[in-house]
Tab-separated table of C-alpha atoms in Angstrom:
chain	number	residue	atom	x	y	z
R	1325	MET	CA	12.397	4.497	-16.453
R	1326	TYR	CA	13.991	5.828	-19.588
R	1327	GLU	CA	17.295	5.522	-21.382
R	1328	LEU	CA	18.867	7.810	-23.976
R	1329	LEU	CA	20.440	5.944	-26.868
R	1330	CYS	CA	21.954	6.939	-30.190
R	1331	ARG	CA	22.762	5.250	-33.503
R	1332	SER	CA	26.285	6.056	-34.578
R	1333	SER	CA	26.581	7.860	-37.911
R	1334	GLU	CA	29.274	5.320	-38.861
R	1335	ARG	CA	26.957	2.395	-38.058
R	1336	PRO	CA	23.320	3.470	-38.662
R	1337	TRP	CA	22.413	-0.133	-39.489
R	1338	ALA	CA	23.466	-1.422	-36.053
R	1339	PRO	CA	20.646	-3.435	-34.454
R	1340	GLN	CA	21.498	-2.211	-30.963
R	1341	PRO	CA	21.943	1.534	-30.454
R	1342	GLU	CA	24.797	2.703	-28.247
R	1343	LYS	CA	24.525	4.754	-25.080
R	1344	LEU	CA	24.475	8.459	-25.902
R	1345	VAL	CA	27.361	9.286	-23.571
R	1346	ALA	CA	29.547	6.510	-25.074
R	1347	LEU	CA	29.698	8.171	-28.488
R	1348	PRO	CA	32.483	10.679	-29.116
R	1349	ASP	CA	31.318	14.225	-29.825
R	1350	ARG	CA	32.259	15.075	-33.413
R	1351	GLY	CA	30.081	18.155	-33.654
R	1352	ALA	CA	27.632	16.373	-35.937
R	1353	SER	CA	24.033	15.896	-34.930
R	1354	LYS	CA	23.388	12.669	-33.077
R	1355	PRO	CA	20.072	10.958	-33.768
R	1356	LEU	CA	18.322	10.575	-30.422
R	1357	ILE	CA	16.631	7.339	-29.422
R	1358	LEU	CA	14.588	7.515	-26.238
R	1359	HIS	CA	13.684	4.081	-24.879
R	1360	MET	CA	10.994	4.247	-22.177
R	1361	GLN	CA	9.781	1.355	-20.043
R	1362	GLU	CA	7.302	0.958	-17.208
R	1363	ASN	CA	8.993	0.663	-13.825
R	1364	ARG	CA	8.504	-2.859	-12.517
R	1365	SER	CA	10.559	-2.843	-9.364
R	1366	HIS	CA	9.762	-5.340	-6.631
R	1367	LEU	CA	7.297	-4.477	-3.907
R	1368	THR	CA	8.718	-2.037	-1.413
R	1369	GLN	CA	8.752	-2.775	2.299
R	1370	GLU	CA	5.779	-0.431	2.788
R	1371	ALA	CA	3.800	-2.264	0.092
R	1372	ARG	CA	4.517	-5.646	1.709
R	1373	VAL	CA	3.398	-4.289	5.082
R	1374	CYS	CA	0.210	-2.932	3.500
R	1375	PHE	CA	-0.499	-6.282	1.842
R	1376	SER	CA	0.072	-8.083	5.173
R	1377	VAL	CA	-2.282	-5.676	6.972
R	1378	ILE	CA	-4.997	-6.363	4.391
R	1379	ALA	CA	-4.560	-10.122	4.919
R	1380	LEU	CA	-4.673	-9.659	8.702
R	1381	LEU	CA	-7.881	-7.591	8.409
R	1382	PHE	CA	-9.489	-10.310	6.283
R	1383	VAL	CA	-8.618	-12.908	8.923
R	1384	ALA	CA	-9.745	-10.709	11.825
R	1385	THR	CA	-13.090	-9.855	10.257
R	1386	SER	CA	-13.841	-13.477	9.428
R	1387	ILE	CA	-13.180	-14.946	12.927
R	1388	GLY	CA	-16.403	-13.621	14.482
R	1389	PRO	CA	-18.748	-14.943	11.780
R	1390	ALA	CA	-16.871	-18.271	11.747
R	1391	LEU	CA	-17.478	-18.688	15.496
R	1392	HIS	CA	-21.206	-18.211	14.880
R	1393	GLY	CA	-21.243	-20.886	12.183
R	1394	HIS	CA	-21.142	-18.640	9.097
R	1395	TRP	CA	-18.402	-20.453	7.175
R	1396	LEU	CA	-18.891	-18.578	3.910
R	1397	VAL	CA	-17.245	-15.444	5.363
R	1398	PRO	CA	-13.830	-17.082	6.005
R	1399	ALA	CA	-14.082	-18.869	2.658
R	1400	PHE	CA	-14.711	-15.532	0.940
R	1401	SER	CA	-11.746	-13.974	2.801
R	1402	ILE	CA	-9.432	-16.779	1.704
R	1403	LEU	CA	-10.644	-16.499	-1.908
R	1404	ALA	CA	-10.196	-12.703	-1.867
R	1405	MET	CA	-6.595	-12.991	-0.619
R	1406	ALA	CA	-5.878	-15.734	-3.167
R	1407	GLY	CA	-7.276	-13.483	-5.898
R	1408	LEU	CA	-5.106	-10.548	-4.804
R	1409	THR	CA	-2.006	-12.752	-4.661
R	1410	PHE	CA	-2.768	-14.214	-8.103
R	1411	ALA	CA	-3.224	-10.729	-9.576
R	1412	LEU	CA	0.107	-9.542	-8.135
R	1413	GLU	CA	1.950	-12.623	-9.431
R	1414	ARG	CA	0.403	-12.310	-12.888
R	1415	HIS	CA	1.286	-8.618	-13.041
R	1416	CYS	CA	4.915	-9.325	-12.069
R	1417	LYS	CA	5.246	-11.988	-14.782
R	1418	SER	CA	3.708	-9.899	-17.570
R	1419	ARG	CA	5.929	-7.917	-19.905
R	1420	PRO	CA	6.252	-4.252	-18.881
R	1421	ALA	CA	4.920	-1.624	-21.253
R	1422	SER	CA	7.620	0.078	-23.300
R	1423	GLU	CA	7.976	2.731	-25.978
R	1424	THR	CA	10.757	3.896	-28.272
R	1425	LEU	CA	10.889	7.412	-29.687
R	1426	GLU	CA	13.514	8.044	-32.365
R	1427	LEU	CA	14.290	11.525	-33.645
R	1428	ALA	CA	16.654	11.304	-36.610
R	1429	GLU	CA	17.141	12.347	-40.237
R	1430	GLY	CA	14.153	14.663	-40.284
R	1431	ARG	CA	11.793	11.907	-39.117
R	1432	VAL	CA	10.080	11.026	-35.865
R	1433	ARG	CA	9.474	7.324	-35.243
R	1434	HIS	CA	7.445	5.970	-32.337
R	1435	ARG	CA	7.049	2.272	-31.460
R	1436	ASP	CA	5.222	0.822	-28.477
R	1437	SER	CA	5.083	-2.648	-26.929
R	1438	ALA	CA	1.698	-3.304	-28.554
R	1439	GLY	CA	3.421	-3.255	-31.954
R	1440	GLN	CA	2.042	0.050	-33.198
R	1441	GLN	CA	4.525	2.131	-35.166
R	1442	ILE	CA	4.151	5.721	-36.336
R	1443	GLU	CA	6.589	7.624	-38.535
R	1444	LEU	CA	6.090	11.297	-39.317
R	1445	PRO	CA	8.270	14.104	-40.687
R	1446	SER	CA	9.756	16.236	-37.919
R	1447	PHE	CA	9.692	19.553	-39.787
R	1448	TRP	CA	6.180	20.532	-38.651
R	1449	MET	CA	6.324	18.744	-35.290
R	1450	ARG	CA	6.151	20.566	-31.980
R	1451	LEU	CA	6.124	19.334	-28.404
R	1452	ALA	CA	2.809	19.846	-26.635
R	1453	THR	CA	2.035	19.063	-23.022
R	1454	GLU	CA	-1.340	18.718	-21.351
R	1455	ASP	CA	-1.492	19.444	-17.633
R	1456	ARG	CA	-4.985	18.378	-16.668
R	1457	SER	CA	-4.055	18.411	-12.992
R	1458	PRO	CA	-0.867	18.764	-10.936
R	1459	SER	CA	-0.563	14.971	-10.849
R	1460	ASP	CA	-1.310	14.339	-14.528
R	1461	LEU	CA	0.898	15.272	-17.475
R	1462	ARG	CA	0.547	14.022	-21.038
R	1463	LEU	CA	3.226	14.497	-23.691
R	1464	PHE	CA	2.446	14.862	-27.403
R	1465	LEU	CA	4.357	15.527	-30.581
R	1466	ARG	CA	1.885	17.324	-32.825
R	1467	GLY	CA	2.219	18.270	-36.446
R	1468	ARG	CA	0.091	18.811	-39.488
R	1469	ASP	CA	0.456	15.155	-40.531
R	1470	GLY	CA	-0.590	13.680	-37.204
R	1471	SER	CA	-0.014	13.457	-33.491
R	1472	ILE	CA	2.011	11.085	-31.314
R	1473	GLU	CA	1.424	10.618	-27.602
R	1474	PHE	CA	4.532	9.320	-25.885
R	1475	GLY	CA	5.710	8.665	-22.350
R	1476	ARG	CA	2.545	6.852	-21.269
R	1477	CYS	CA	4.601	4.251	-19.404
R	1478	LEU	CA	6.664	6.833	-17.471
R	1479	SER	CA	6.018	8.303	-14.047
R	1480	LEU	CA	5.121	11.961	-13.627
R	1481	GLU	CA	8.669	12.980	-12.622
R	1482	GLU	CA	10.149	11.079	-15.570
R	1483	ARG	CA	7.744	12.780	-17.985
R	1484	ARG	CA	8.806	16.163	-16.650
R	1485	ALA	CA	12.470	15.207	-17.085
R	1486	VAL	CA	11.991	13.824	-20.618
R	1487	ALA	CA	10.029	16.778	-22.042
R	1488	PRO	CA	12.988	19.228	-22.342
R	1489	LEU	CA	15.222	16.478	-23.764
R	1490	VAL	CA	12.707	15.693	-26.505
R	1491	ALA	CA	12.171	19.404	-27.237
R	1492	ALA	CA	15.928	19.948	-27.698
R	1493	ALA	CA	16.294	16.826	-29.873
R	1494	LEU	CA	13.293	17.861	-31.968
R	1495	ALA	CA	14.796	21.321	-32.530
R	1496	GLN	CA	18.087	19.718	-33.535
R	1497	THR	CA	16.321	17.295	-35.920
R	1498	ARG	CA	14.469	20.162	-37.597
R	1499	ARG	CA	17.740	22.017	-38.233
R	1500	CYS	CA	19.195	19.067	-40.161
């Protein structure tokens, strides 16, 4: 998921940017802040059904060997389901990946949840996309001083929606 934010020209020092639509349009360029975060919604009904079917298959395939005295098969099935449940719980409790891309004052700033920060001048930057397959899209801001890959935590549809927004904001930043 992504959110468009903006620092007000009257309050550029504000720690929390405001929503882009909340700012009045004064004709001046608005610095764009694109906050992107991995979607961590709860399991859908289909995913819960799939998880239940996997558990049922583990139980069903371990009944026959258990009746013949092979007790390691049901023990393995129980450990496998416990491992899957533990992995799902750990994933839900971990912090989702996030990125922030800021296009303002002739600069491009990119921060990710790992703590890496890149700042480059926007004058030579251009938006580049890599379509390796119909289900894979990578977004880059490339310039002579370096390259920034952004949108890694977004879904394919969100990357397609964000690309024209970033291109327009980059063009506006270059004009300033």
